[in-house]
Amino acid sequence: MKRSNNPAGANPGCTRRKALGLLGGGAALLGAGAASRSAFAQGGDDVLTEALVLRDPDVPAAGNPDGDINIVEWFDYNCPYCRKIAPEIQQVVQDDGKVRLVLKDWPILGEVSKFGARMALAAKYQGKYMAAHEAMIGVSSRLTEPRIRELLAGAGIDMDRLNRDATTNAKAIDTILARNHDQAVAFGFKGTPSFIVGKFRVPGILNMAEFEMVIADARKAKKSN
């Protein structure tokens, strides 16, 4: 079983330089090196094209749909660090107002995680992905399948339809999860949570101030391109 990233490096008192030092390769821009595995690919079939990483039509997104910066998060519902950081990410996205948050389910912590991810993506077919996501990411204890069903029902999700949609669309859901996984591996991520902010690779947890720094740098990098 893979373990989620240890957030020990994410210190609320980090200086700007230290925060950028958390970016793997020191604030390295994606696409800066043609041979880099963390660069966006140019081939239409590669999982690392900008279209599939940032604008995959099958992957849910929150925040401003017309935002100028994307934050892409790979997460696991049973990852305690993902749950801990979720309110801070939501606050950053809300306060900024120009960020689009892309949510890539990456269930690497066991079968219950896979079940939760599949249920969340199945809820998309009744327009309830965010309700399912918020219900599961908002708990403080480890999830079980019965607890997931209880949370989803409590979030107003039609459970009979959810079960039907999960079965009918099983292949499509598994394809999304496989693509999310392949991207995370190709970027060199070792656990959850992991992020792309603009074109910066962030393999670990940041606090609100550090996210704001990286978003600002991503905007500067975008203007300079």
JSON list of C-alpha atoms in Angstrom, two decimals:
[
{"chain": "A", "resi": 1, "resn": "MET", "atom": "CA", "xyz": [0.00, 0.00, 0.00]},
{"chain": "A", "resi": 2, "resn": "LYS", "atom": "CA", "xyz": [1.33, 3.41, -0.87]},
{"chain": "A", "resi": 3, "resn": "ARG", "atom": "CA", "xyz": [1.53, 5.99, 1.84]},
{"chain": "A", "resi": 4, "resn": "SER", "atom": "CA", "xyz": [0.47, 9.60, 1.49]},
{"chain": "A", "resi": 5, "resn": "ASN", "atom": "CA", "xyz": [3.10, 12.30, 1.61]},
{"chain": "A", "resi": 6, "resn": "ASN", "atom": "CA", "xyz": [4.38, 13.44, 4.97]},
{"chain": "A", "resi": 7, "resn": "PRO", "atom": "CA", "xyz": [3.62, 17.15, 5.30]},
{"chain": "A", "resi": 8, "resn": "ALA", "atom": "CA", "xyz": [6.49, 17.78, 7.70]},
{"chain": "A", "resi": 9, "resn": "GLY", "atom": "CA", "xyz": [8.07, 20.18, 5.23]},
{"chain": "A", "resi": 10, "resn": "ALA", "atom": "CA", "xyz": [4.99, 22.40, 5.11]},
{"chain": "A", "resi": 11, "resn": "ASN", "atom": "CA", "xyz": [5.69, 24.86, 7.89]},
{"chain": "A", "resi": 12, "resn": "PRO", "atom": "CA", "xyz": [3.22, 27.74, 8.29]},
{"chain": "A", "resi": 13, "resn": "GLY", "atom": "CA", "xyz": [6.19, 30.02, 8.95]},
{"chain": "A", "resi": 14, "resn": "CYS", "atom": "CA", "xyz": [8.00, 29.12, 5.74]},
{"chain": "A", "resi": 15, "resn": "THR", "atom": "CA", "xyz": [9.72, 31.92, 3.91]},
{"chain": "A", "resi": 16, "resn": "ARG", "atom": "CA", "xyz": [9.01, 32.43, 0.20]},
{"chain": "A", "resi": 17, "resn": "ARG", "atom": "CA", "xyz": [12.29, 30.74, -0.69]},
{"chain": "A", "resi": 18, "resn": "LYS", "atom": "CA", "xyz": [11.55, 27.75, 1.53]},
{"chain": "A", "resi": 19, "resn": "ALA", "atom": "CA", "xyz": [8.02, 27.44, 0.15]},
{"chain": "A", "resi": 20, "resn": "LEU", "atom": "CA", "xyz": [9.31, 27.35, -3.42]},
{"chain": "A", "resi": 21, "resn": "GLY", "atom": "CA", "xyz": [11.88, 24.79, -2.32]},
{"chain": "A", "resi": 22, "resn": "LEU", "atom": "CA", "xyz": [8.99, 22.40, -1.74]},
{"chain": "A", "resi": 23, "resn": "LEU", "atom": "CA", "xyz": [8.25, 22.35, -5.45]},
{"chain": "A", "resi": 24, "resn": "GLY", "atom": "CA", "xyz": [10.47, 19.45, -6.44]},
{"chain": "A", "resi": 25, "resn": "GLY", "atom": "CA", "xyz": [13.32, 20.65, -8.58]},
{"chain": "A", "resi": 26, "resn": "GLY", "atom": "CA", "xyz": [12.95, 24.05, -6.90]},
{"chain": "A", "resi": 27, "resn": "ALA", "atom": "CA", "xyz": [9.99, 25.77, -8.51]},
{"chain": "A", "resi": 28, "resn": "ALA", "atom": "CA", "xyz": [10.67, 24.07, -11.83]},
{"chain": "A", "resi": 29, "resn": "LEU", "atom": "CA", "xyz": [8.23, 25.01, -14.57]},
{"chain": "A", "resi": 30, "resn": "LEU", "atom": "CA", "xyz": [6.51, 22.17, -16.34]},
{"chain": "A", "resi": 31, "resn": "GLY", "atom": "CA", "xyz": [7.60, 22.11, -19.93]},
{"chain": "A", "resi": 32, "resn": "ALA", "atom": "CA", "xyz": [10.95, 23.74, -19.19]},
{"chain": "A", "resi": 33, "resn": "GLY", "atom": "CA", "xyz": [12.87, 20.70, -20.42]},
{"chain": "A", "resi": 34, "resn": "ALA", "atom": "CA", "xyz": [11.84, 18.73, -23.49]},
{"chain": "A", "resi": 35, "resn": "ALA", "atom": "CA", "xyz": [13.21, 15.49, -22.05]},
{"chain": "A", "resi": 36, "resn": "SER", "atom": "CA", "xyz": [11.66, 15.94, -18.61]},
{"chain": "A", "resi": 37, "resn": "ARG", "atom": "CA", "xyz": [9.02, 13.46, -17.51]},
{"chain": "A", "resi": 38, "resn": "SER", "atom": "CA", "xyz": [7.29, 16.32, -15.72]},
{"chain": "A", "resi": 39, "resn": "ALA", "atom": "CA", "xyz": [6.86, 18.37, -18.90]},
{"chain": "A", "resi": 40, "resn": "PHE", "atom": "CA", "xyz": [3.52, 18.60, -20.67]},
{"chain": "A", "resi": 41, "resn": "ALA", "atom": "CA", "xyz": [3.69, 16.32, -23.70]},
{"chain": "A", "resi": 42, "resn": "GLN", "atom": "CA", "xyz": [2.88, 17.41, -27.22]},
{"chain": "A", "resi": 43, "resn": "GLY", "atom": "CA", "xyz": [1.51, 14.11, -28.56]},
{"chain": "A", "resi": 44, "resn": "GLY", "atom": "CA", "xyz": [-2.24, 13.87, -28.70]},
{"chain": "A", "resi": 45, "resn": "ASP", "atom": "CA", "xyz": [-2.34, 10.40, -27.13]},
{"chain": "A", "resi": 46, "resn": "ASP", "atom": "CA", "xyz": [0.00, 11.12, -24.21]},
{"chain": "A", "resi": 47, "resn": "VAL", "atom": "CA", "xyz": [-1.57, 11.40, -20.73]},
{"chain": "A", "resi": 48, "resn": "LEU", "atom": "CA", "xyz": [0.52, 14.51, -20.04]},
{"chain": "A", "resi": 49, "resn": "THR", "atom": "CA", "xyz": [-0.89, 16.81, -22.70]},
{"chain": "A", "resi": 50, "resn": "GLU", "atom": "CA", "xyz": [-2.09, 20.11, -21.27]},
{"chain": "A", "resi": 51, "resn": "ALA", "atom": "CA", "xyz": [-5.61, 19.30, -22.48]},
{"chain": "A", "resi": 52, "resn": "LEU", "atom": "CA", "xyz": [-5.80, 16.05, -20.49]},
{"chain": "A", "resi": 53, "resn": "VAL", "atom": "CA", "xyz": [-4.07, 17.38, -17.38]},
{"chain": "A", "resi": 54, "resn": "LEU", "atom": "CA", "xyz": [-5.85, 20.72, -17.14]},
{"chain": "A", "resi": 55, "resn": "ARG", "atom": "CA", "xyz": [-9.05, 20.33, -19.14]},
{"chain": "A", "resi": 56, "resn": "ASP", "atom": "CA", "xyz": [-9.99, 16.65, -19.14]},
{"chain": "A", "resi": 57, "resn": "PRO", "atom": "CA", "xyz": [-13.75, 16.84, -19.84]},
{"chain": "A", "resi": 58, "resn": "ASP", "atom": "CA", "xyz": [-14.37, 13.72, -17.76]},
{"chain": "A", "resi": 59, "resn": "VAL", "atom": "CA", "xyz": [-12.71, 15.10, -14.62]},
{"chain": "A", "resi": 60, "resn": "PRO", "atom": "CA", "xyz": [-14.75, 17.31, -12.27]},
{"chain": "A", "resi": 61, "resn": "ALA", "atom": "CA", "xyz": [-13.67, 20.86, -11.51]},
{"chain": "A", "resi": 62, "resn": "ALA", "atom": "CA", "xyz": [-14.70, 23.54, -9.01]},
{"chain": "A", "resi": 63, "resn": "GLY", "atom": "CA", "xyz": [-13.95, 27.21, -8.51]},
{"chain": "A", "resi": 64, "resn": "ASN", "atom": "CA", "xyz": [-14.05, 29.67, -11.39]},
{"chain": "A", "resi": 65, "resn": "PRO", "atom": "CA", "xyz": [-14.63, 27.78, -14.68]},
{"chain": "A", "resi": 66, "resn": "ASP", "atom": "CA", "xyz": [-13.03, 30.70, -16.53]},
{"chain": "A", "resi": 67, "resn": "GLY", "atom": "CA", "xyz": [-10.17, 31.12, -14.08]},
{"chain": "A", "resi": 68, "resn": "ASP", "atom": "CA", "xyz": [-6.76, 32.19, -15.34]},
{"chain": "A", "resi": 69, "resn": "ILE", "atom": "CA", "xyz": [-4.91, 29.61, -13.21]},
{"chain": "A", "resi": 70, "resn": "ASN", "atom": "CA", "xyz": [-5.63, 25.93, -12.70]},
{"chain": "A", "resi": 71, "resn": "ILE", "atom": "CA", "xyz": [-4.87, 24.04, -9.51]},
{"chain": "A", "resi": 72, "resn": "VAL", "atom": "CA", "xyz": [-4.96, 20.31, -10.24]},
{"chain": "A", "resi": 73, "resn": "GLU", "atom": "CA", "xyz": [-5.11, 18.07, -7.18]},
{"chain": "A", "resi": 74, "resn": "TRP", "atom": "CA", "xyz": [-4.51, 14.31, -7.04]},
{"chain": "A", "resi": 75, "resn": "PHE", "atom": "CA", "xyz": [-6.11, 13.08, -3.82]},
{"chain": "A", "resi": 76, "resn": "ASP", "atom": "CA", "xyz": [-7.40, 10.05, -1.92]},
{"chain": "A", "resi": 77, "resn": "TYR", "atom": "CA", "xyz": [-10.47, 10.20, 0.31]},
{"chain": "A", "resi": 78, "resn": "ASN", "atom": "CA", "xyz": [-8.70, 8.16, 3.00]},
{"chain": "A", "resi": 79, "resn": "CYS", "atom": "CA", "xyz": [-5.64, 10.42, 2.97]},
{"chain": "A", "resi": 80, "resn": "PRO", "atom": "CA", "xyz": [-5.62, 12.41, 6.26]},
{"chain": "A", "resi": 81, "resn": "TYR", "atom": "CA", "xyz": [-3.48, 15.14, 4.71]},
{"chain": "A", "resi": 82, "resn": "CYS", "atom": "CA", "xyz": [-5.96, 15.54, 1.83]},
{"chain": "A", "resi": 83, "resn": "ARG", "atom": "CA", "xyz": [-8.76, 15.96, 4.33]},
{"chain": "A", "resi": 84, "resn": "LYS", "atom": "CA", "xyz": [-6.74, 18.39, 6.43]},
{"chain": "A", "resi": 85, "resn": "ILE", "atom": "CA", "xyz": [-5.83, 20.65, 3.51]},
{"chain": "A", "resi": 86, "resn": "ALA", "atom": "CA", "xyz": [-9.24, 20.58, 1.78]},
{"chain": "A", "resi": 87, "resn": "PRO", "atom": "CA", "xyz": [-10.74, 23.56, 3.68]},
{"chain": "A", "resi": 88, "resn": "GLU", "atom": "CA", "xyz": [-7.60, 25.62, 3.04]},
{"chain": "A", "resi": 89, "resn": "ILE", "atom": "CA", "xyz": [-7.64, 24.91, -0.69]},
{"chain": "A", "resi": 90, "resn": "GLN", "atom": "CA", "xyz": [-11.33, 25.80, -0.81]},
{"chain": "A", "resi": 91, "resn": "GLN", "atom": "CA", "xyz": [-10.61, 29.07, 1.01]},
{"chain": "A", "resi": 92, "resn": "VAL", "atom": "CA", "xyz": [-7.72, 29.95, -1.32]},
{"chain": "A", "resi": 93, "resn": "VAL", "atom": "CA", "xyz": [-9.88, 29.28, -4.39]},
{"chain": "A", "resi": 94, "resn": "GLN", "atom": "CA", "xyz": [-12.75, 31.32, -2.94]},
{"chain": "A", "resi": 95, "resn": "ASP", "atom": "CA", "xyz": [-10.59, 34.24, -1.83]},
{"chain": "A", "resi": 96, "resn": "ASP", "atom": "CA", "xyz": [-8.70, 34.42, -5.13]},
{"chain": "A", "resi": 97, "resn": "GLY", "atom": "CA", "xyz": [-11.79, 34.21, -7.31]},
{"chain": "A", "resi": 98, "resn": "LYS", "atom": "CA", "xyz": [-9.84, 33.46, -10.49]},
{"chain": "A", "resi": 99, "resn": "VAL", "atom": "CA", "xyz": [-8.70, 29.89, -9.80]},
{"chain": "A", "resi": 100, "resn": "ARG", "atom": "CA", "xyz": [-10.16, 26.74, -11.34]},
{"chain": "A", "resi": 101, "resn": "LEU", "atom": "CA", "xyz": [-9.71, 23.65, -9.14]},
{"chain": "A", "resi": 102, "resn": "VAL", "atom": "CA", "xyz": [-9.42, 20.32, -10.98]},
{"chain": "A", "resi": 103, "resn": "LEU", "atom": "CA", "xyz": [-10.14, 17.28, -8.80]},
{"chain": "A", "resi": 104, "resn": "LYS", "atom": "CA", "xyz": [-8.36, 14.08, -9.84]},
{"chain": "A", "resi": 105, "resn": "ASP", "atom": "CA", "xyz": [-9.36, 11.07, -7.79]},
{"chain": "A", "resi": 106, "resn": "TRP", "atom": "CA", "xyz": [-6.23, 8.98, -7.17]},
{"chain": "A", "resi": 107, "resn": "PRO", "atom": "CA", "xyz": [-7.23, 6.12, -4.83]},
{"chain": "A", "resi": 108, "resn": "ILE", "atom": "CA", "xyz": [-3.88, 4.65, -3.77]},
{"chain": "A", "resi": 109, "resn": "LEU", "atom": "CA", "xyz": [-4.66, 3.74, -0.15]},
{"chain": "A", "resi": 110, "resn": "GLY", "atom": "CA", "xyz": [-6.60, 0.53, -0.64]},
{"chain": "A", "resi": 111, "resn": "GLU", "atom": "CA", "xyz": [-9.89, -0.89, -1.79]},
{"chain": "A", "resi": 112, "resn": "VAL", "atom": "CA", "xyz": [-12.05, 1.45, 0.28]},
{"chain": "A", "resi": 113, "resn": "SER", "atom": "CA", "xyz": [-10.34, 4.40, -1.39]},
{"chain": "A", "resi": 114, "resn": "LYS", "atom": "CA", "xyz": [-11.13, 2.90, -4.80]},
{"chain": "A", "resi": 115, "resn": "PHE", "atom": "CA", "xyz": [-14.74, 2.38, -3.78]},
{"chain": "A", "resi": 116, "resn": "GLY", "atom": "CA", "xyz": [-15.03, 6.00, -2.62]},
{"chain": "A", "resi": 117, "resn": "ALA", "atom": "CA", "xyz": [-13.52, 7.33, -5.84]},
{"chain": "A", "resi": 118, "resn": "ARG", "atom": "CA", "xyz": [-15.84, 5.23, -7.98]},
{"chain": "A", "resi": 119, "resn": "MET", "atom": "CA", "xyz": [-18.89, 6.35, -5.99]},
{"chain": "A", "resi": 120, "resn": "ALA", "atom": "CA", "xyz": [-17.88, 10.00, -6.29]},
{"chain": "A", "resi": 121, "resn": "LEU", "atom": "CA", "xyz": [-17.42, 9.72, -10.05]},
{"chain": "A", "resi": 122, "resn": "ALA", "atom": "CA", "xyz": [-20.69, 7.80, -10.37]},
{"chain": "A", "resi": 123, "resn": "ALA", "atom": "CA", "xyz": [-22.44, 10.65, -8.53]},
{"chain": "A", "resi": 124, "resn": "LYS", "atom": "CA", "xyz": [-21.38, 12.90, -11.40]},
{"chain": "A", "resi": 125, "resn": "TYR", "atom": "CA", "xyz": [-24.12, 11.31, -13.55]},
{"chain": "A", "resi": 126, "resn": "GLN", "atom": "CA", "xyz": [-26.80, 12.79, -11.30]},
{"chain": "A", "resi": 127, "resn": "GLY", "atom": "CA", "xyz": [-24.97, 16.12, -10.97]},
{"chain": "A", "resi": 128, "resn": "LYS", "atom": "CA", "xyz": [-23.81, 15.36, -7.42]},
{"chain": "A", "resi": 129, "resn": "TYR", "atom": "CA", "xyz": [-20.04, 14.87, -7.70]},
{"chain": "A", "resi": 130, "resn": "MET", "atom": "CA", "xyz": [-19.23, 17.89, -5.51]},
{"chain": "A", "resi": 131, "resn": "ALA", "atom": "CA", "xyz": [-21.80, 16.82, -2.92]},
{"chain": "A", "resi": 132, "resn": "ALA", "atom": "CA", "xyz": [-20.18, 13.38, -2.79]},
{"chain": "A", "resi": 133, "resn": "HIS", "atom": "CA", "xyz": [-16.68, 14.85, -2.73]},
{"chain": "A", "resi": 134, "resn": "GLU", "atom": "CA", "xyz": [-17.41, 17.27, 0.07]},
{"chain": "A", "resi": 135, "resn": "ALA", "atom": "CA", "xyz": [-19.19, 14.59, 2.12]},
{"chain": "A", "resi": 136, "resn": "MET", "atom": "CA", "xyz": [-16.19, 12.23, 1.98]},
{"chain": "A", "resi": 137, "resn": "ILE", "atom": "CA", "xyz": [-13.33, 14.73, 2.13]},
{"chain": "A", "resi": 138, "resn": "GLY", "atom": "CA", "xyz": [-14.95, 16.48, 5.09]},
{"chain": "A", "resi": 139, "resn": "VAL", "atom": "CA", "xyz": [-14.75, 13.63, 7.61]},
{"chain": "A", "resi": 140, "resn": "SER", "atom": "CA", "xyz": [-11.97, 13.28, 10.18]},
{"chain": "A", "resi": 141, "resn": "SER", "atom": "CA", "xyz": [-11.94, 9.50, 10.56]},
{"chain": "A", "resi": 142, "resn": "ARG", "atom": "CA", "xyz": [-10.93, 6.68, 8.24]},
{"chain": "A", "resi": 143, "resn": "LEU", "atom": "CA", "xyz": [-13.65, 5.71, 5.79]},
{"chain": "A", "resi": 144, "resn": "THR", "atom": "CA", "xyz": [-15.28, 2.30, 5.34]},
{"chain": "A", "resi": 145, "resn": "GLU", "atom": "CA", "xyz": [-17.71, 1.25, 2.63]},
{"chain": "A", "resi": 146, "resn": "PRO", "atom": "CA", "xyz": [-20.75, 1.42, 4.98]},
{"chain": "A", "resi": 147, "resn": "ARG", "atom": "CA", "xyz": [-19.62, 4.85, 6.19]},
{"chain": "A", "resi": 148, "resn": "ILE", "atom": "CA", "xyz": [-19.23, 6.06, 2.60]},
{"chain": "A", "resi": 149, "resn": "ARG", "atom": "CA", "xyz": [-22.77, 4.94, 1.76]},
{"chain": "A", "resi": 150, "resn": "GLU", "atom": "CA", "xyz": [-24.06, 6.66, 4.90]},
{"chain": "A", "resi": 151, "resn": "LEU", "atom": "CA", "xyz": [-22.28, 9.91, 4.03]},
{"chain": "A", "resi": 152, "resn": "LEU", "atom": "CA", "xyz": [-23.49, 9.91, 0.44]},
{"chain": "A", "resi": 153, "resn": "ALA", "atom": "CA", "xyz": [-27.08, 9.22, 1.40]},
{"chain": "A", "resi": 154, "resn": "GLY", "atom": "CA", "xyz": [-26.85, 12.02, 3.96]},
{"chain": "A", "resi": 155, "resn": "ALA", "atom": "CA", "xyz": [-25.60, 14.36, 1.22]},
{"chain": "A", "resi": 156, "resn": "GLY", "atom": "CA", "xyz": [-28.85, 13.92, -0.69]},
{"chain": "A", "resi": 157, "resn": "ILE", "atom": "CA", "xyz": [-27.56, 11.51, -3.31]},
{"chain": "A", "resi": 158, "resn": "ASP", "atom": "CA", "xyz": [-30.03, 9.05, -4.82]},
{"chain": "A", "resi": 159, "resn": "MET", "atom": "CA", "xyz": [-28.35, 5.80, -3.76]},
{"chain": "A", "resi": 160, "resn": "ASP", "atom": "CA", "xyz": [-30.36, 3.53, -6.06]},
{"chain": "A", "resi": 161, "resn": "ARG", "atom": "CA", "xyz": [-29.38, 5.63, -9.05]},
{"chain": "A", "resi": 162, "resn": "LEU", "atom": "CA", "xyz": [-25.80, 5.87, -7.77]},
{"chain": "A", "resi": 163, "resn": "ASN", "atom": "CA", "xyz": [-25.49, 2.09, -7.70]},
{"chain": "A", "resi": 164, "resn": "ARG", "atom": "CA", "xyz": [-26.96, 1.81, -11.19]},
{"chain": "A", "resi": 165, "resn": "ASP", "atom": "CA", "xyz": [-24.69, 4.52, -12.57]},
{"chain": "A", "resi": 166, "resn": "ALA", "atom": "CA", "xyz": [-21.63, 2.96, -10.93]},
{"chain": "A", "resi": 167, "resn": "THR", "atom": "CA", "xyz": [-22.40, -0.34, -12.65]},
{"chain": "A", "resi": 168, "resn": "THR", "atom": "CA", "xyz": [-23.48, 1.03, -16.02]},
{"chain": "A", "resi": 169, "resn": "ASN", "atom": "CA", "xyz": [-20.50, 3.39, -16.27]},
{"chain": "A", "resi": 170, "resn": "ALA", "atom": "CA", "xyz": [-17.91, 1.17, -14.59]},
{"chain": "A", "resi": 171, "resn": "LYS", "atom": "CA", "xyz": [-15.63, 1.07, -17.63]},
{"chain": "A", "resi": 172, "resn": "ALA", "atom": "CA", "xyz": [-15.70, 4.84, -18.12]},
{"chain": "A", "resi": 173, "resn": "ILE", "atom": "CA", "xyz": [-15.02, 5.45, -14.42]},
{"chain": "A", "resi": 174, "resn": "ASP", "atom": "CA", "xyz": [-12.11, 2.99, -14.39]},
{"chain": "A", "resi": 175, "resn": "THR", "atom": "CA", "xyz": [-10.68, 4.69, -17.48]},
{"chain": "A", "resi": 176, "resn": "ILE", "atom": "CA", "xyz": [-10.71, 8.06, -15.68]},
{"chain": "A", "resi": 177, "resn": "LEU", "atom": "CA", "xyz": [-9.03, 6.58, -12.61]},
{"chain": "A", "resi": 178, "resn": "ALA", "atom": "CA", "xyz": [-6.39, 4.87, -14.76]},
{"chain": "A", "resi": 179, "resn": "ARG", "atom": "CA", "xyz": [-5.67, 8.12, -16.60]},
{"chain": "A", "resi": 180, "resn": "ASN", "atom": "CA", "xyz": [-5.39, 10.04, -13.31]},
{"chain": "A", "resi": 181, "resn": "HIS", "atom": "CA", "xyz": [-2.99, 7.38, -12.02]},
{"chain": "A", "resi": 182, "resn": "ASP", "atom": "CA", "xyz": [-0.87, 7.37, -15.16]},
{"chain": "A", "resi": 183, "resn": "GLN", "atom": "CA", "xyz": [-0.54, 11.16, -14.98]},
{"chain": "A", "resi": 184, "resn": "ALA", "atom": "CA", "xyz": [0.47, 11.11, -11.32]},
{"chain": "A", "resi": 185, "resn": "VAL", "atom": "CA", "xyz": [3.11, 8.45, -11.98]},
{"chain": "A", "resi": 186, "resn": "ALA", "atom": "CA", "xyz": [4.40, 10.28, -15.05]},
{"chain": "A", "resi": 187, "resn": "PHE", "atom": "CA", "xyz": [4.78, 13.47, -13.02]},
{"chain": "A", "resi": 188, "resn": "GLY", "atom": "CA", "xyz": [6.76, 11.53, -10.42]},
{"chain": "A", "resi": 189, "resn": "PHE", "atom": "CA", "xyz": [4.28, 12.00, -7.60]},
{"chain": "A", "resi": 190, "resn": "LYS", "atom": "CA", "xyz": [4.84, 9.61, -4.68]},
{"chain": "A", "resi": 191, "resn": "GLY", "atom": "CA", "xyz": [1.65, 10.10, -2.71]},
{"chain": "A", "resi": 192, "resn": "THR", "atom": "CA", "xyz": [-1.35, 12.27, -1.95]},
{"chain": "A", "resi": 193, "resn": "PRO", "atom": "CA", "xyz": [-2.01, 15.12, -2.01]},
{"chain": "A", "resi": 194, "resn": "SER", "atom": "CA", "xyz": [-0.03, 16.25, -5.06]},
{"chain": "A", "resi": 195, "resn": "PHE", "atom": "CA", "xyz": [-0.68, 19.29, -7.22]},
{"chain": "A", "resi": 196, "resn": "ILE", "atom": "CA", "xyz": [-0.08, 21.17, -10.43]},
{"chain": "A", "resi": 197, "resn": "VAL", "atom": "CA", "xyz": [-0.46, 24.93, -9.94]},
{"chain": "A", "resi": 198, "resn": "GLY", "atom": "CA", "xyz": [-0.39, 26.65, -13.30]},
{"chain": "A", "resi": 199, "resn": "LYS", "atom": "CA", "xyz": [2.65, 24.86, -14.70]},
{"chain": "A", "resi": 200, "resn": "PHE", "atom": "CA", "xyz": [4.38, 24.28, -11.37]},
{"chain": "A", "resi": 201, "resn": "ARG", "atom": "CA", "xyz": [4.63, 20.76, -10.00]},
{"chain": "A", "resi": 202, "resn": "VAL", "atom": "CA", "xyz": [3.90, 20.62, -6.26]},
{"chain": "A", "resi": 203, "resn": "PRO", "atom": "CA", "xyz": [4.47, 17.08, -4.93]},
{"chain": "A", "resi": 204, "resn": "GLY", "atom": "CA", "xyz": [3.15, 17.58, -1.42]},
{"chain": "A", "resi": 205, "resn": "ILE", "atom": "CA", "xyz": [1.14, 19.66, 0.98]},
{"chain": "A", "resi": 206, "resn": "LEU", "atom": "CA", "xyz": [1.30, 23.46, 1.22]},
{"chain": "A", "resi": 207, "resn": "ASN", "atom": "CA", "xyz": [-0.47, 25.85, 3.56]},
{"chain": "A", "resi": 208, "resn": "MET", "atom": "CA", "xyz": [-2.65, 28.75, 2.42]},
{"chain": "A", "resi": 209, "resn": "ALA", "atom": "CA", "xyz": [0.16, 31.32, 2.33]},
{"chain": "A", "resi": 210, "resn": "GLU", "atom": "CA", "xyz": [2.36, 28.98, 0.28]},
{"chain": "A", "resi": 211, "resn": "PHE", "atom": "CA", "xyz": [-0.45, 28.24, -2.18]},
{"chain": "A", "resi": 212, "resn": "GLU", "atom": "CA", "xyz": [-0.96, 31.97, -2.62]},
{"chain": "A", "resi": 213, "resn": "MET", "atom": "CA", "xyz": [2.78, 32.38, -3.34]},
{"chain": "A", "resi": 214, "resn": "VAL", "atom": "CA", "xyz": [2.77, 29.61, -5.94]},
{"chain": "A", "resi": 215, "resn": "ILE", "atom": "CA", "xyz": [-0.39, 30.97, -7.59]},
{"chain": "A", "resi": 216, "resn": "ALA", "atom": "CA", "xyz": [1.26, 34.39, -7.82]},
{"chain": "A", "resi": 217, "resn": "ASP", "atom": "CA", "xyz": [4.38, 32.86, -9.36]},
{"chain": "A", "resi": 218, "resn": "ALA", "atom": "CA", "xyz": [2.27, 30.83, -11.77]},
{"chain": "A", "resi": 219, "resn": "ARG", "atom": "CA", "xyz": [0.60, 34.02, -12.96]},
{"chain": "A", "resi": 220, "resn": "LYS", "atom": "CA", "xyz": [3.97, 35.70, -13.44]},
{"chain": "A", "resi": 221, "resn": "ALA", "atom": "CA", "xyz": [5.24, 32.70, -15.37]},
{"chain": "A", "resi": 222, "resn": "LYS", "atom": "CA", "xyz": [2.14, 32.72, -17.56]},
{"chain": "A", "resi": 223, "resn": "LYS", "atom": "CA", "xyz": [2.63, 36.40, -18.43]},
{"chain": "A", "resi": 224, "resn": "SER", "atom": "CA", "xyz": [6.28, 35.83, -19.31]},
{"chain": "A", "resi": 225, "resn": "ASN", "atom": "CA", "xyz": [5.51, 32.99, -21.75]}
]
